[in-house]
PDB file of C-alpha atoms in Angstrom:
ATOM      1  CA  PRO A 129     114.181 387.704 157.263  1.00 46.00           C
ATOM      2  CA  ILE A 130     111.414 387.841 159.810  1.00 50.00           C
ATOM      3  CA  GLY A 131     108.611 388.581 157.336  1.00 55.00           C
ATOM      4  CA  THR A 132     108.095 389.365 153.693  1.00 58.00           C
ATOM      5  CA  GLN A 133     107.972 393.141 154.297  1.00 59.00           C
ATOM      6  CA  ASP A 134     110.361 393.209 157.266  1.00 60.00           C
ATOM      7  CA  ILE A 135     114.100 393.516 156.581  1.00 57.00           C
ATOM      8  CA  ARG A 136     115.104 393.205 160.235  1.00 57.00           C
ATOM      9  CA  SER A 137     117.491 390.351 160.882  1.00 59.00           C
ATOM     10  CA  ASN A 138     116.128 389.760 164.393  1.00 59.00           C
ATOM     11  CA  LEU A 139     113.253 390.847 166.614  1.00 58.00           C
ATOM     12  CA  ALA A 140     115.538 392.914 168.867  1.00 61.00           C
ATOM     13  CA  GLN A 141     115.790 395.570 166.156  1.00 60.00           C
ATOM     14  CA  PRO A 142     112.991 398.156 166.400  1.00 63.00           C
ATOM     15  CA  GLY A 143     110.315 397.973 163.749  1.00 62.00           C
ATOM     16  CA  LEU A 144     108.656 400.936 162.075  1.00 70.00           C
ATOM     17  CA  VAL A 145     105.058 401.275 163.251  1.00 70.00           C
ATOM     18  CA  GLY A 146     102.301 403.409 161.767  1.00 77.00           C
ATOM     19  CA  ARG A 147     104.316 404.915 158.899  1.00 82.00           C
ATOM     20  CA  ALA A 148     103.645 402.446 156.078  1.00 84.00           C
ATOM     21  CA  ALA A 149     101.967 405.053 153.848  1.00 89.00           C
ATOM     22  CA  GLU A 150     104.793 407.566 154.245  1.00 89.00           C
ATOM     23  CA  LEU A 151     107.438 404.887 153.738  1.00 89.00           C
ATOM     24  CA  GLN A 152     105.676 403.652 150.587  1.00 90.00           C
ATOM     25  CA  LYS A 153     105.533 407.194 149.140  1.00 90.00           C
ATOM     26  CA  LEU A 154     109.272 407.619 149.748  1.00 90.00           C
ATOM     27  CA  TRP A 155     110.042 404.190 148.286  1.00 90.00           C
ATOM     28  CA  ASP A 156     107.946 404.961 145.194  1.00 90.00           C
ATOM     29  CA  HIS A 157     109.944 408.176 144.762  1.00 89.00           C
ATOM     30  CA  VAL A 158     113.250 406.307 145.038  1.00 87.00           C
ATOM     31  CA  GLU A 159     112.166 403.785 142.417  1.00 86.00           C
ATOM     32  CA  ARG A 160     111.162 406.506 139.928  1.00 88.00           C
ATOM     33  CA  HIS A 161     113.896 409.105 140.492  1.00 82.00           C
ATOM     34  CA  SER A 162     117.570 409.394 141.296  1.00 74.00           C
ATOM     35  CA  GLY A 163     119.185 412.238 143.169  1.00 76.00           C
ATOM     36  CA  VAL A 164     118.484 413.996 146.424  1.00 78.00           C
ATOM     37  CA  LEU A 165     115.445 413.412 148.607  1.00 79.00           C
ATOM     38  CA  LEU A 166     114.541 416.146 151.098  1.00 81.00           C
ATOM     39  CA  VAL A 167     112.154 415.437 153.965  1.00 84.00           C
ATOM     40  CA  GLU A 168     110.997 418.344 156.091  1.00 86.00           C
ATOM     41  CA  ALA A 169     108.789 418.328 159.199  1.00 86.00           C
ATOM     42  CA  LEU A 170     108.648 419.737 162.690  1.00 89.00           C
ATOM     43  CA  SER A 171     110.891 418.372 165.406  1.00 87.00           C
ATOM     44  CA  GLY A 172     109.714 415.079 166.861  1.00 86.00           C
ATOM     45  CA  PHE A 173     107.727 413.907 163.823  1.00 86.00           C
ATOM     46  CA  GLY A 174     109.974 410.878 163.227  1.00 86.00           C
ATOM     47  CA  LYS A 175     111.920 412.037 160.177  1.00 87.00           C
ATOM     48  CA  THR A 176     115.158 410.379 161.267  1.00 86.00           C
ATOM     49  CA  ARG A 177     113.483 407.051 162.061  1.00 87.00           C
ATOM     50  CA  LEU A 178     111.510 407.070 158.819  1.00 89.00           C
ATOM     51  CA  LEU A 179     114.587 407.876 156.731  1.00 89.00           C
ATOM     52  CA  LYS A 180     116.685 405.315 158.582  1.00 88.00           C
ATOM     53  CA  GLU A 181     114.147 402.643 157.624  1.00 88.00           C
ATOM     54  CA  LEU A 182     114.065 403.884 154.034  1.00 90.00           C
ATOM     55  CA  GLY A 183     117.876 403.950 153.919  1.00 90.00           C
ATOM     56  CA  GLU A 184     118.097 400.357 155.110  1.00 87.00           C
ATOM     57  CA  ARG A 185     115.625 399.216 152.449  1.00 87.00           C
ATOM     58  CA  VAL A 186     117.324 401.231 149.729  1.00 88.00           C
ATOM     59  CA  ALA A 187     120.772 399.871 150.666  1.00 89.00           C
ATOM     60  CA  ALA A 188     119.399 396.320 150.782  1.00 88.00           C
ATOM     61  CA  SER A 189     118.212 396.854 147.188  1.00 88.00           C
ATOM     62  CA  GLY A 190     121.705 397.780 146.045  1.00 89.00           C
ATOM     63  CA  TYR A 191     121.430 401.569 145.966  1.00 86.00           C
ATOM     64  CA  SER A 192     123.946 403.921 147.587  1.00 87.00           C
ATOM     65  CA  VAL A 193     122.752 405.916 150.594  1.00 87.00           C
ATOM     66  CA  VAL A 194     124.378 409.166 151.731  1.00 86.00           C
ATOM     67  CA  TRP A 195     123.232 411.036 154.841  1.00 82.00           C
ATOM     68  CA  GLY A 196     123.412 414.794 155.408  1.00 80.00           C
ATOM     69  CA  GLN A 197     122.097 417.197 157.974  1.00 77.00           C
ATOM     70  CA  GLY A 198     121.593 420.924 158.025  1.00 77.00           C
ATOM     71  CA  GLN A 199     121.295 423.388 160.843  1.00 80.00           C
ATOM     72  CA  ALA A 200     119.247 426.531 160.976  1.00 78.00           C
ATOM     73  CA  PRO A 201     121.311 429.744 161.202  1.00 80.00           C
TER      74      PRO A 201
END
């Protein structure tokens, strides 16, 4: 890998910037609990990007990752 905390296989993949605290909170939750994780925020706050990064790290650790999406009525 590129760095000790970076799971990207090359520098062409986008890195996650400025969300280390949020990513750590989510990772801590994954390590302590199993089940569903719900993240809610306004549009444009980077939920998809944050969860994509978390999903890649979780999968690299051997966990299963399932994605879902809801729509407002």
